[in-house]
Amino acid sequence: MMNSTLNAVQYEDKLTLNFSGELTLYLVNSYQETVERFSAKALKKVEINLEGVSYMDSAVSIFLNDLLHSYSSKKIATSVIASDEDILSTLELTKKYKISGEKQVQKSKKSFVESIGKKIHNNYLGLLSFMDFLGKLIATKIHYLKSVRNVRFKEIAFEMNESGVKALGIIALTSFLIGLVVAYQSAFQLKIYGANIFIVDMLGISMLRELAPLITAIVIAGRSGSAFTAQIGAMKITEELDAMRTMGFDPYIFLVIPRILALMIVMPMLIFVADIMGVLGGMFVANVDLGITTELFLERFNEVVAVKHFFIGLIKGPFFAFLIASIGIYRGLMVKNDTQSIGFNTTKSVVESIFAVIVCDAIFSIAFTNLGI
Amino acid sequence: MNAIEVKEVKTIFDDRVIHDGLNLKIEIGEIYGLLGPSGCGKTTLLREMVMLQKFDAGAISVLGHDLSSIHHNEAQKLRREWGVLFQAGALFSSLSVRENIALPLQEYTDLSKVMIEEIVKFKIDLVGLKQQDAHLFPSQISGGMKKKAGLARALSMDPKLLFLDEPTSGLDPISARDFDSLILELRSLLGLTIVMVSHDLQSINDTLDRMAIIDNKKIAYEGNLNNVKSVDSDFIQTFFGKYNE
């Protein structure tokens, strides 16, 4: 590569800029710095000499045009010395685009109130369209399940394996750790009062009734909810959904219902596993930290933790599963024809389904307590 | 009877008018092209014909069924009488090529596994794929092979009507010409009616019997290639003008 130089000379009120060599976009900044050293106030004439230039790219050409423009707007006479055809035509080209570019339409700025209003309205429309999805699902598609022949057992089994069996490990580990942490923190407090044995009551009820279902739902929302969105969204982009429709395969029956059913079946089983592992974690801490033997723990567990807590935890499973699966799938169907919207909708799907699960859990909690269960 | 009749179809997206009263007739047994500048709504019209999209006014009838008043069961039956090849093949990515082609047969017929296997093999041969490629998944094959596999899937139920969305786009010139001759061959072998959206001049010249050119929301021309140059339309003049010189 040839070296490029800018030699700037000021003689009284005339500035001469002698460029030579290869002028490329990497050097524009240094040219700018050089030129700015000369105050425009003292100048009446600027000459740009490009005679020694062997090559000039469009970035430099834009820079030179801008420079000439700013000088002439300050009433400084400018002149360009160049004889190379290529260089002149590059200068001419960028000049032409500068003129045509000046007519750009400016986007009107939205006011603060307007943008908030639009956002709220969009969220409202989003809620309506989710209701539309649920309504369509329940009103027009559920009747397919009346006949056992229409149930797609193969797809359901596949999804149960994907979202259930393969999630066992992570759910077991997470709930074991939560059981451990909860027991450890409460053991510290209970020891102060010498109420060691109450760890069983506390752990049993909180784990079976609230924590195990919630942890399972959150892990599944992150794992399967996002997977549903991404899978269905990608199928939409590759026109697979359209292909299904033209072949007469209703995506609701082939993709939506099997996923929802699979998750609803598998969720209580996962909660059951989470129950076991959570209590096991607590039992471990009780043994090590509080000196409660396994026999004592289990005996006390049998006495004080009513079986209703276990069933309340399980009953939440299908509801959480329905929320997670339907939000995940709905978000997948909302994917537009670009790859960015897959990421956007996957994020939304996870956030919304976790939120929905927690709201649903709160409603259950209030309802069950008021019912005296 | 015409295979497809489009009458005064209007399509409006939000507040943008795409079609403003389209009329065309596609006869049984012909290869019919939908042409026009990009963004004129060729693919939209094709999607309306296969019930993927609703139109706002007018009527489309396909194989004698009026699409705006068709019942669910009738529509399901109609869907088995056509095959659609999407631009990028749109193969189901969780299934292998063979399973893709076999899927409609599995879902809609009570054929034995052996019989389905036979039919799939025949369709694979028909579109010019290699038998050993049939176990591959869509992610493992090239764009041209995807189109051929998509075509084999579209043909698996022996449809009367075949819709092709830009069948030669994205193919190299040799594969594109192969695809053209494949389409001609299929028409004479199976007696298909073929509707296609295309931009490929060579393919238009080699395969189409008749065509409709959509320009400026209307049908600018309907007929065969011989008279197309006489039409006064900027698109037709630039598109066909240079080609015939």
Coordinates of C-alpha atoms in Angstrom, one line a residue:
Chain A
M1 CA 0.0 0.0 0.0
M2 CA 1.2 3.4 -0.9
N3 CA 1.6 5.9 1.9
S4 CA -0.6 8.9 2.0
T5 CA 0.3 12.3 3.2
L6 CA -1.5 15.5 3.8
N7 CA 0.7 18.5 3.6
A8 CA -1.1 21.7 4.7
V9 CA 0.5 25.1 4.2
Q10 CA -0.9 28.4 5.1
Y11 CA 0.5 31.5 3.4
E12 CA -1.1 34.7 4.6
D13 CA -4.9 34.2 4.0
K14 CA -4.5 31.2 1.7
L15 CA -4.5 27.6 2.8
T16 CA -3.2 24.9 0.5
L17 CA -4.0 21.3 1.2
N18 CA -1.7 19.0 -0.7
F19 CA -2.9 15.4 -0.7
S20 CA -0.9 12.6 -2.1
G21 CA -0.8 8.8 -2.3
E22 CA -3.8 6.6 -1.6
L23 CA -6.6 8.3 0.3
T24 CA -8.8 5.9 2.2
L25 CA -11.4 6.0 4.9
Y26 CA -9.0 5.0 7.6
L27 CA -7.2 8.3 7.3
V28 CA -10.2 10.7 7.2
N29 CA -10.0 11.4 10.9
S30 CA -6.4 12.4 10.8
Y31 CA -7.1 14.7 7.8
Q32 CA -9.9 16.3 9.8
E33 CA -7.5 16.9 12.7
T34 CA -5.0 18.5 10.4
V35 CA -7.5 20.8 8.7
E36 CA -9.0 21.9 12.0
R37 CA -5.7 23.2 13.2
F38 CA -6.2 26.2 10.8
S39 CA -8.8 28.6 12.0
A40 CA -11.2 29.4 9.2
K41 CA -11.5 33.0 10.4
A42 CA -8.1 34.0 9.1
L43 CA -8.7 32.4 5.6
K44 CA -10.0 33.8 2.4
K45 CA -8.9 31.2 0.0
V46 CA -8.6 27.4 0.2
E47 CA -7.0 25.2 -2.4
I48 CA -7.2 21.5 -2.4
N49 CA -4.5 19.9 -4.5
L50 CA -5.2 16.3 -5.5
E51 CA -2.5 16.1 -8.2
G52 CA -0.4 13.6 -6.3
V53 CA -3.3 11.3 -5.4
S54 CA -3.3 7.8 -6.9
Y55 CA -6.5 6.6 -5.4
M56 CA -9.4 8.1 -3.5
D57 CA -12.3 6.2 -2.0
S58 CA -15.8 7.5 -1.5
A59 CA -15.4 8.2 2.2
V60 CA -12.6 10.7 1.5
S61 CA -14.5 12.1 -1.3
I62 CA -17.5 12.8 1.0
F63 CA -15.1 14.3 3.5
L64 CA -13.7 16.7 0.9
N65 CA -17.1 17.7 -0.4
D66 CA -18.2 18.4 3.2
L67 CA -15.0 20.4 3.7
L68 CA -15.6 22.5 0.5
H69 CA -19.2 23.0 1.5
S70 CA -18.3 24.3 5.0
Y71 CA -15.7 26.7 3.6
S72 CA -17.9 28.1 0.9
S73 CA -20.7 28.6 3.5
K74 CA -18.2 30.8 5.4
K75 CA -17.6 32.8 2.3
I76 CA -14.1 31.4 1.7
A77 CA -13.2 30.9 -1.9
T78 CA -12.3 27.3 -2.7
S79 CA -10.7 25.5 -5.6
V80 CA -9.8 21.9 -6.4
I81 CA -6.8 21.0 -8.5
A82 CA -7.1 17.5 -10.0
S83 CA -6.6 16.1 -13.4
D84 CA -7.2 12.4 -12.8
E85 CA -10.5 11.3 -14.4
D86 CA -11.3 8.7 -11.7
I87 CA -10.8 11.1 -8.9
L88 CA -12.9 13.8 -10.4
S89 CA -15.8 11.4 -11.1
T90 CA -15.7 10.0 -7.5
L91 CA -16.0 13.6 -6.3
E92 CA -18.8 14.3 -8.7
L93 CA -20.6 11.1 -7.6
T94 CA -20.6 11.9 -3.9
K95 CA -21.6 15.5 -4.6
K96 CA -24.7 14.3 -6.5
Y97 CA -25.8 12.1 -3.6
K98 CA -25.3 14.8 -1.1
I99 CA -27.7 17.0 -3.0
S100 CA -30.3 14.4 -3.5
G101 CA -30.0 13.3 0.2
E102 CA -30.9 16.7 1.5
K103 CA -34.5 16.2 0.7
Q104 CA -34.9 13.4 3.3
V105 CA -38.1 13.4 5.2
Q106 CA -37.8 13.8 8.9
K107 CA -39.7 11.4 11.1
S108 CA -42.2 13.2 13.2
K109 CA -41.3 13.0 16.9
K110 CA -43.8 11.4 19.2
S111 CA -44.6 13.1 22.4
F112 CA -44.2 11.3 25.7
V113 CA -47.9 10.9 26.3
E114 CA -48.5 9.6 22.8
S115 CA -45.8 6.9 23.1
I116 CA -47.1 5.8 26.5
G117 CA -50.7 5.7 25.2
K118 CA -49.6 3.7 22.1
K119 CA -47.7 1.2 24.3
I120 CA -50.7 0.7 26.6
H121 CA -53.0 0.3 23.6
N122 CA -50.6 -2.2 22.0
N123 CA -50.5 -4.2 25.2
Y124 CA -54.2 -4.2 25.3
L125 CA -54.4 -5.4 21.7
G126 CA -51.9 -8.1 22.6
L127 CA -54.1 -9.3 25.4
L128 CA -57.1 -9.4 23.1
S129 CA -55.2 -11.4 20.5
F130 CA -54.1 -13.9 23.2
M131 CA -57.8 -14.2 24.2
D132 CA -58.6 -14.7 20.5
F133 CA -56.1 -17.5 20.4
L134 CA -57.5 -19.2 23.5
G135 CA -61.0 -18.7 22.3
K136 CA -60.2 -20.3 18.9
L137 CA -58.5 -23.1 20.6
I138 CA -61.3 -23.9 23.0
A139 CA -64.3 -23.2 20.8
T140 CA -63.2 -24.8 17.6
K141 CA -60.5 -27.3 18.2
I142 CA -61.2 -29.0 21.5
H143 CA -64.1 -31.0 20.0
Y144 CA -61.5 -32.9 18.0
L145 CA -60.6 -34.6 21.2
K146 CA -64.0 -36.1 21.6
S147 CA -63.0 -39.0 19.4
V148 CA -59.9 -40.9 20.6
R149 CA -58.9 -41.5 17.0
N150 CA -58.1 -37.8 16.6
V151 CA -55.8 -37.7 19.6
R152 CA -52.2 -37.6 18.3
F153 CA -50.7 -40.0 20.8
K154 CA -47.3 -40.2 19.0
E155 CA -46.8 -36.4 19.2
I156 CA -48.0 -36.3 22.8
A157 CA -45.6 -39.0 23.8
F158 CA -42.8 -37.3 22.0
E159 CA -43.5 -34.0 23.7
M160 CA -43.8 -35.7 27.1
N161 CA -40.3 -37.1 26.6
E162 CA -38.9 -33.8 25.4
S163 CA -40.5 -31.6 28.1
G164 CA -40.9 -34.1 30.9
V165 CA -38.4 -37.0 31.0
K166 CA -35.6 -34.8 29.8
A167 CA -36.3 -32.2 32.4
L168 CA -36.3 -34.6 35.3
G169 CA -32.6 -34.1 36.1
I170 CA -32.7 -30.3 36.3
I171 CA -35.9 -30.2 38.2
A172 CA -34.7 -32.8 40.7
L173 CA -31.5 -30.9 41.3
T174 CA -33.1 -27.5 41.6
S175 CA -35.8 -28.6 44.1
F176 CA -33.2 -30.5 46.1
L177 CA -31.1 -27.4 46.4
I178 CA -34.2 -25.2 47.3
G179 CA -35.2 -27.7 50.0
L180 CA -31.6 -27.6 51.3
V181 CA -31.5 -23.8 51.4
V182 CA -34.9 -23.3 52.9
A183 CA -34.1 -25.9 55.6
Y184 CA -30.7 -24.5 56.3
Q185 CA -32.0 -20.9 56.7
S186 CA -34.9 -22.0 59.0
A187 CA -32.7 -24.4 61.0
F188 CA -30.6 -21.4 62.0
Q189 CA -33.7 -19.6 63.3
L190 CA -35.3 -22.6 64.9
K191 CA -32.2 -23.5 66.8
I192 CA -32.4 -20.2 68.7
Y193 CA -35.8 -21.2 70.1
G194 CA -34.9 -24.9 70.5
A195 CA -37.8 -25.7 68.1
N196 CA -35.7 -28.0 66.0
I197 CA -38.5 -30.5 65.2
F198 CA -40.7 -27.9 63.7
I199 CA -38.5 -27.9 60.6
V200 CA -40.5 -30.9 59.5
D201 CA -43.9 -29.0 59.6
M202 CA -42.4 -25.9 57.9
L203 CA -40.6 -27.7 55.2
G204 CA -43.3 -30.2 54.4
I205 CA -46.0 -27.7 54.0
S206 CA -44.0 -25.0 52.2
M207 CA -42.4 -27.5 49.8
L208 CA -45.4 -29.6 48.9
R209 CA -47.9 -26.8 48.8
E210 CA -46.0 -23.9 47.2
L211 CA -42.4 -24.3 46.4
A212 CA -42.3 -27.5 44.4
P213 CA -45.1 -26.6 42.0
L214 CA -43.6 -23.1 41.6
I215 CA -40.0 -24.2 41.0
T216 CA -41.2 -26.9 38.5
A217 CA -43.3 -24.4 36.7
I218 CA -40.5 -21.8 36.5
V219 CA -38.0 -24.4 35.2
I220 CA -40.5 -25.7 32.6
A221 CA -41.4 -22.2 31.5
G222 CA -37.7 -21.5 30.9
R223 CA -37.1 -24.8 29.2
S224 CA -40.3 -25.8 27.3
G225 CA -42.1 -22.5 27.0
S226 CA -39.1 -21.0 25.2
A227 CA -38.7 -24.2 23.1
F228 CA -42.3 -24.1 22.0
T229 CA -42.0 -20.5 20.9
A230 CA -38.8 -21.0 19.0
Q231 CA -39.9 -24.2 17.3
I232 CA -43.2 -22.9 16.1
G233 CA -41.8 -19.5 15.3
A234 CA -39.1 -21.1 13.1
M235 CA -41.7 -23.2 11.4
K236 CA -43.6 -20.1 10.6
I237 CA -40.6 -18.5 9.0
T238 CA -39.7 -21.5 6.9
E239 CA -43.4 -21.7 5.8
E240 CA -43.8 -25.1 7.4
L241 CA -47.0 -24.0 9.0
D242 CA -48.4 -22.8 5.6
A243 CA -47.3 -26.1 4.1
M244 CA -49.3 -27.9 6.8
R245 CA -52.3 -25.9 6.2
T246 CA -52.3 -26.4 2.4
M247 CA -52.0 -30.2 3.0
G248 CA -55.0 -30.0 5.3
F249 CA -53.1 -30.6 8.5
D250 CA -54.4 -28.2 11.0
P251 CA -51.4 -26.9 13.0
Y252 CA -53.7 -26.6 16.1
I253 CA -54.3 -30.4 16.0
F254 CA -50.8 -31.4 15.0
L255 CA -48.7 -28.9 17.0
V256 CA -50.7 -27.0 19.6
I257 CA -53.0 -29.5 21.3
P258 CA -50.4 -32.3 21.6
R259 CA -48.0 -29.9 23.3
I260 CA -50.5 -28.5 25.7
L261 CA -51.8 -31.9 26.6
A262 CA -48.3 -33.4 27.0
L263 CA -47.3 -30.6 29.3
M264 CA -50.5 -30.9 31.3
I265 CA -50.0 -34.6 31.8
V266 CA -46.3 -34.4 32.6
M267 CA -46.4 -31.4 35.0
P268 CA -48.0 -33.2 38.1
M269 CA -45.4 -36.0 37.7
L270 CA -42.6 -33.5 37.7
I271 CA -44.1 -31.7 40.7
F272 CA -44.2 -35.1 42.5
V273 CA -40.5 -35.6 41.8
A274 CA -39.8 -32.0 43.0
D275 CA -41.7 -32.8 46.2
I276 CA -39.6 -35.8 46.9
M277 CA -36.3 -34.1 46.1
G278 CA -37.2 -30.9 48.1
V279 CA -38.1 -32.8 51.2
L280 CA -35.0 -35.0 50.8
G281 CA -32.9 -31.8 50.7
G282 CA -34.5 -30.6 53.9
M283 CA -34.2 -34.0 55.5
F284 CA -30.5 -33.9 54.8
V285 CA -30.0 -30.5 56.5
A286 CA -32.2 -31.6 59.4
N287 CA -30.0 -34.6 59.9
V288 CA -26.7 -32.8 59.7
D289 CA -27.5 -29.5 61.2
L290 CA -30.2 -30.2 63.7
G291 CA -29.5 -33.8 64.5
I292 CA -33.0 -35.1 63.6
T293 CA -32.7 -38.7 62.4
T294 CA -34.4 -39.9 59.2
E295 CA -36.8 -42.0 61.2
L296 CA -37.8 -39.1 63.4
F297 CA -38.2 -36.8 60.5
L298 CA -40.4 -39.2 58.6
E299 CA -42.5 -40.0 61.7
R300 CA -43.1 -36.4 62.3
F301 CA -43.8 -35.8 58.6
N302 CA -46.5 -38.4 58.7
E303 CA -48.1 -36.9 61.8
V304 CA -48.1 -33.2 60.9
V305 CA -48.2 -32.8 57.1
A306 CA -51.7 -33.5 55.9
V307 CA -52.0 -35.2 52.5
K308 CA -54.1 -32.3 51.3
H309 CA -51.0 -30.2 50.9
F310 CA -49.5 -32.7 48.6
F311 CA -52.7 -32.8 46.4
I312 CA -53.0 -29.0 46.4
G313 CA -49.5 -28.9 45.0
L314 CA -50.3 -31.5 42.3
I315 CA -53.6 -29.9 41.3
K316 CA -51.8 -26.7 40.3
G317 CA -49.7 -28.6 37.8
P318 CA -52.1 -28.9 34.9
F319 CA -53.1 -25.3 35.3
F320 CA -49.5 -24.0 35.3
A321 CA -48.8 -26.3 32.3
F322 CA -51.7 -25.0 30.4
L323 CA -50.6 -21.4 30.9
I324 CA -47.0 -22.1 30.0
A325 CA -47.8 -24.2 26.9
S326 CA -50.5 -21.8 25.6
I327 CA -48.4 -18.7 26.1
G328 CA -45.3 -20.4 24.5
I329 CA -47.3 -21.5 21.5
Y330 CA -49.2 -18.3 21.1
R331 CA -45.9 -16.4 21.1
G332 CA -44.6 -18.8 18.5
L333 CA -47.6 -18.1 16.3
M334 CA -47.0 -14.3 16.7
V335 CA -43.5 -14.6 15.2
K336 CA -43.3 -12.4 12.1
N337 CA -41.3 -13.1 9.0
D338 CA -37.9 -12.1 10.3
T339 CA -35.4 -13.9 12.6
Q340 CA -35.3 -11.1 15.1
S341 CA -38.9 -11.6 16.1
I342 CA -38.1 -15.2 17.2
G343 CA -35.7 -13.9 19.9
F344 CA -38.1 -11.2 20.9
N345 CA -41.1 -13.6 21.2
T346 CA -39.0 -16.2 23.0
T347 CA -38.1 -13.7 25.7
K348 CA -41.6 -12.5 26.0
S349 CA -42.9 -16.0 26.2
V350 CA -40.7 -16.9 29.2
V351 CA -41.4 -13.7 31.0
E352 CA -45.1 -13.8 30.4
S353 CA -45.5 -17.4 31.3
I354 CA -43.6 -17.1 34.6
F355 CA -45.7 -14.0 35.4
A356 CA -48.9 -15.9 34.6
V357 CA -47.8 -18.8 36.7
I358 CA -47.2 -16.6 39.7
V359 CA -50.5 -14.8 39.3
C360 CA -52.3 -18.1 39.0
D361 CA -50.5 -19.4 42.1
A362 CA -51.6 -16.3 44.1
I363 CA -55.2 -16.9 43.0
F364 CA -55.0 -20.5 44.1
S365 CA -53.4 -19.5 47.4
I366 CA -56.2 -17.1 48.2
A367 CA -58.9 -19.4 47.0
F368 CA -57.7 -22.5 48.8
T369 CA -57.2 -20.5 52.1
N370 CA -60.7 -19.0 51.9
L371 CA -62.1 -22.4 51.2
G372 CA -60.4 -23.6 54.3
I373 CA -58.3 -26.2 52.5
Chain B
M1 CA -64.9 -26.4 -16.6
N2 CA -62.0 -24.2 -15.6
A3 CA -59.6 -25.4 -13.0
I4 CA -59.5 -22.0 -11.3
E5 CA -61.6 -18.9 -11.8
V6 CA -60.8 -15.6 -10.2
K7 CA -63.5 -12.9 -10.4
E8 CA -63.1 -9.3 -9.4
V9 CA -60.8 -10.1 -6.5
K10 CA -59.8 -7.3 -4.2
T11 CA -57.2 -7.5 -1.5
I12 CA -56.4 -4.8 1.0
F13 CA -53.6 -4.9 3.5
D14 CA -54.3 -2.4 6.3
D15 CA -54.9 0.6 4.1
R16 CA -52.8 -0.5 1.1
V17 CA -54.7 -1.9 -1.9
I18 CA -52.9 -4.9 -3.4
H19 CA -55.5 -6.2 -5.9
D20 CA -58.2 -4.0 -7.3
G21 CA -60.5 -6.3 -9.2
L22 CA -58.5 -9.2 -10.7
N23 CA -60.1 -11.6 -13.2
L24 CA -58.5 -14.7 -14.7
K25 CA -59.3 -18.2 -15.8
I26 CA -57.0 -21.2 -15.7
E27 CA -58.0 -24.1 -17.8
I28 CA -57.5 -27.7 -16.9
G29 CA -54.3 -29.2 -18.2
E30 CA -52.4 -26.0 -18.8
I31 CA -49.3 -24.5 -17.2
Y32 CA -50.3 -21.0 -16.1
G33 CA -47.9 -18.3 -14.9
L34 CA -48.6 -15.4 -12.6
L35 CA -46.1 -12.7 -13.4
G36 CA -45.5 -9.1 -12.5
P37 CA -43.1 -6.8 -10.8
S38 CA -42.0 -7.6 -7.2
G39 CA -44.6 -6.5 -4.7
C40 CA -47.5 -6.7 -7.1
G41 CA -49.2 -9.4 -5.2
K42 CA -48.5 -12.6 -7.3
T43 CA -47.7 -14.7 -4.3
T44 CA -50.6 -13.1 -2.4
L45 CA -52.9 -14.2 -5.2
L46 CA -51.4 -17.7 -5.1
R47 CA -51.9 -17.9 -1.3
E48 CA -55.5 -16.8 -1.8
M49 CA -56.0 -19.6 -4.2
V50 CA -54.8 -22.2 -1.7
M51 CA -56.8 -20.7 1.2
L52 CA -53.9 -19.4 3.2
Q53 CA -55.1 -15.9 3.0
K54 CA -58.5 -14.2 2.7
F55 CA -59.4 -11.8 0.0
D56 CA -61.6 -8.8 0.7
A57 CA -64.1 -8.9 -2.2
G58 CA -64.8 -10.9 -5.3
A59 CA -64.7 -14.7 -5.8
I60 CA -62.2 -17.5 -6.4
S61 CA -63.3 -20.9 -7.4
V62 CA -60.9 -23.9 -7.5
L63 CA -61.9 -27.1 -9.2
G64 CA -65.5 -26.0 -9.0
H65 CA -65.5 -25.0 -5.3
D66 CA -66.2 -21.4 -4.4
L67 CA -63.6 -20.6 -1.8
S68 CA -65.6 -17.9 0.1
S69 CA -68.5 -20.2 0.9
I70 CA -66.7 -23.5 1.2
H71 CA -67.4 -25.7 4.2
H72 CA -64.7 -27.2 6.4
N73 CA -65.0 -30.8 5.2
E74 CA -65.3 -29.8 1.6
A75 CA -62.1 -27.6 2.1
Q76 CA -60.3 -30.5 3.6
K77 CA -61.2 -32.7 0.6
L78 CA -60.1 -30.0 -1.8
R79 CA -56.7 -29.7 -0.1
R80 CA -56.0 -33.3 -0.9
E81 CA -56.6 -32.5 -4.6
W82 CA -53.8 -30.0 -4.9
G83 CA -50.1 -29.9 -4.1
V84 CA -48.2 -26.8 -3.2
L85 CA -44.5 -26.2 -3.6
F86 CA -43.3 -23.3 -1.5
Q87 CA -40.3 -21.1 -2.4
A88 CA -37.8 -22.8 -0.1
G89 CA -39.5 -26.2 -0.1
A90 CA -41.0 -25.8 3.4
L91 CA -40.1 -29.4 4.3
F92 CA -41.0 -30.4 7.9
S93 CA -37.6 -30.1 9.5
S94 CA -38.3 -32.8 12.1
L95 CA -38.9 -35.4 9.4
S96 CA -36.6 -36.9 6.9
V97 CA -37.2 -36.5 3.2
R98 CA -38.8 -39.9 3.0
E99 CA -41.1 -39.2 6.0
N100 CA -42.0 -35.8 4.5
I101 CA -43.2 -37.4 1.3
A102 CA -45.0 -40.2 3.2
L103 CA -46.8 -38.0 5.6
P104 CA -49.9 -37.2 3.5
L105 CA -50.2 -40.9 2.6
Q106 CA -50.0 -41.9 6.3
E107 CA -52.5 -39.4 7.4
Y108 CA -55.1 -39.7 4.7
T109 CA -55.0 -43.3 3.5
D110 CA -55.0 -46.7 5.1
L111 CA -52.3 -48.0 2.8
S112 CA -49.9 -50.5 4.2
K113 CA -46.3 -49.5 5.2
V114 CA -44.9 -51.4 2.3
M115 CA -47.2 -49.8 -0.2
I116 CA -46.4 -46.3 1.1
E117 CA -42.7 -47.1 0.9
E118 CA -43.2 -48.1 -2.8
I119 CA -45.1 -44.9 -3.6
V120 CA -42.5 -42.8 -1.9
K121 CA -39.7 -44.5 -3.9
F122 CA -41.6 -43.8 -7.1
K123 CA -42.1 -40.2 -6.3
I124 CA -38.5 -39.8 -5.4
D125 CA -37.5 -41.2 -8.7
L126 CA -40.1 -39.1 -10.5
V127 CA -38.6 -35.8 -9.3
G128 CA -35.0 -36.9 -9.9
L129 CA -33.8 -37.3 -6.3
K130 CA -31.5 -40.2 -5.4
Q131 CA -32.9 -43.0 -3.3
Q132 CA -29.9 -42.8 -0.9
D133 CA -30.8 -39.2 -0.1
A134 CA -34.2 -40.1 1.1
H135 CA -33.2 -40.7 4.6
L136 CA -31.5 -37.3 5.0
F137 CA -33.1 -34.5 6.9
P138 CA -34.0 -31.1 5.3
S139 CA -31.1 -29.4 7.1
Q140 CA -28.7 -31.9 5.4
I141 CA -29.6 -31.2 1.8
S142 CA -29.1 -28.4 -0.7
G143 CA -31.6 -25.8 -1.8
G144 CA -32.3 -27.5 -5.1
M145 CA -32.8 -30.9 -3.4
K146 CA -35.2 -29.3 -1.0
K147 CA -37.3 -28.0 -3.9
K148 CA -37.3 -31.4 -5.5
A149 CA -38.3 -33.1 -2.2
G150 CA -41.0 -30.4 -1.7
L151 CA -42.3 -31.2 -5.2
A152 CA -42.3 -34.9 -4.4
R153 CA -44.3 -34.2 -1.3
A154 CA -46.7 -32.0 -3.2
L155 CA -47.2 -34.9 -5.7
S156 CA -47.5 -37.7 -3.1
M157 CA -51.3 -37.8 -3.2
D158 CA -51.4 -37.5 -7.0
P159 CA -53.0 -34.1 -7.1
K160 CA -54.9 -32.7 -10.1
L161 CA -53.5 -29.2 -9.4
L162 CA -50.0 -28.1 -8.6
F163 CA -49.1 -24.7 -7.3
L164 CA -45.5 -23.6 -7.6
D165 CA -44.1 -20.5 -5.9
E166 CA -41.0 -19.4 -7.8
P167 CA -39.9 -22.9 -8.5
T168 CA -36.6 -21.9 -10.2
S169 CA -35.5 -19.0 -8.0
G170 CA -32.3 -19.7 -6.1
L171 CA -31.3 -22.5 -8.4
D172 CA -28.3 -22.5 -10.7
P173 CA -29.1 -22.2 -14.4
I174 CA -28.6 -25.9 -15.1
S175 CA -30.8 -27.0 -12.2
A176 CA -33.4 -24.4 -13.2
R177 CA -33.6 -25.8 -16.7
D178 CA -33.8 -29.3 -15.3
F179 CA -36.6 -28.2 -13.1
D180 CA -38.4 -26.7 -16.2
S181 CA -38.2 -30.0 -18.1
L182 CA -39.3 -31.9 -15.0
I183 CA -42.4 -29.7 -14.8
L184 CA -43.2 -30.3 -18.5
E185 CA -42.6 -34.0 -18.1
L186 CA -44.9 -34.2 -15.1
R187 CA -47.6 -32.4 -16.9
S188 CA -47.6 -34.9 -19.8
L189 CA -47.2 -37.9 -17.4
L190 CA -49.8 -37.0 -14.8
G191 CA -52.0 -34.6 -16.7
L192 CA -51.6 -31.9 -14.1
T193 CA -52.8 -28.3 -14.1
I194 CA -49.9 -26.2 -12.9
V195 CA -50.1 -22.7 -11.6
M196 CA -46.8 -21.0 -10.9
V197 CA -45.4 -17.6 -9.8
S198 CA -42.1 -17.0 -11.7
H199 CA -39.5 -14.3 -12.5
D200 CA -37.4 -16.6 -14.6
L201 CA -37.7 -15.5 -18.3
Q202 CA -36.2 -18.7 -19.6
S203 CA -38.5 -20.7 -17.5
I204 CA -41.5 -18.6 -18.6
N205 CA -40.6 -19.0 -22.2
D206 CA -40.0 -22.8 -21.9
T207 CA -42.9 -23.9 -19.8
L208 CA -45.9 -21.6 -19.7
D209 CA -48.9 -22.1 -21.9
R210 CA -50.6 -18.9 -20.8
M211 CA -50.0 -16.3 -18.2
A212 CA -51.5 -13.4 -16.3
I213 CA -49.4 -10.3 -15.7
I214 CA -50.4 -8.3 -12.6
D215 CA -49.3 -4.7 -12.7
N216 CA -50.7 -1.7 -10.9
K217 CA -53.3 -3.8 -8.9
K218 CA -54.9 -5.1 -12.1
I219 CA -54.4 -7.8 -14.7
A220 CA -52.3 -6.1 -17.3
Y221 CA -52.4 -9.0 -19.7
E222 CA -53.8 -12.5 -19.9
G223 CA -52.9 -14.8 -22.7
N224 CA -49.9 -16.5 -24.3
L225 CA -46.4 -15.3 -24.9
N226 CA -46.9 -14.4 -28.6
N227 CA -49.1 -11.3 -28.0
V228 CA -47.6 -10.1 -24.8
K229 CA -45.3 -7.4 -26.4
S230 CA -48.2 -5.6 -27.9
V231 CA -49.5 -4.5 -24.4
D232 CA -48.8 -1.0 -23.3
S233 CA -47.3 -1.5 -19.8
D234 CA -44.0 -0.3 -18.5
F235 CA -43.3 -3.6 -16.8
I236 CA -44.2 -5.7 -19.8
Q237 CA -42.1 -3.6 -22.1
T238 CA -39.0 -3.7 -19.9
F239 CA -39.5 -7.3 -19.0
F240 CA -40.3 -8.9 -22.3
G241 CA -38.9 -6.1 -24.6
K242 CA -35.3 -6.8 -24.2
Y243 CA -35.8 -10.5 -24.2
N244 CA -37.3 -10.8 -27.6
E245 CA -34.8 -8.6 -29.4

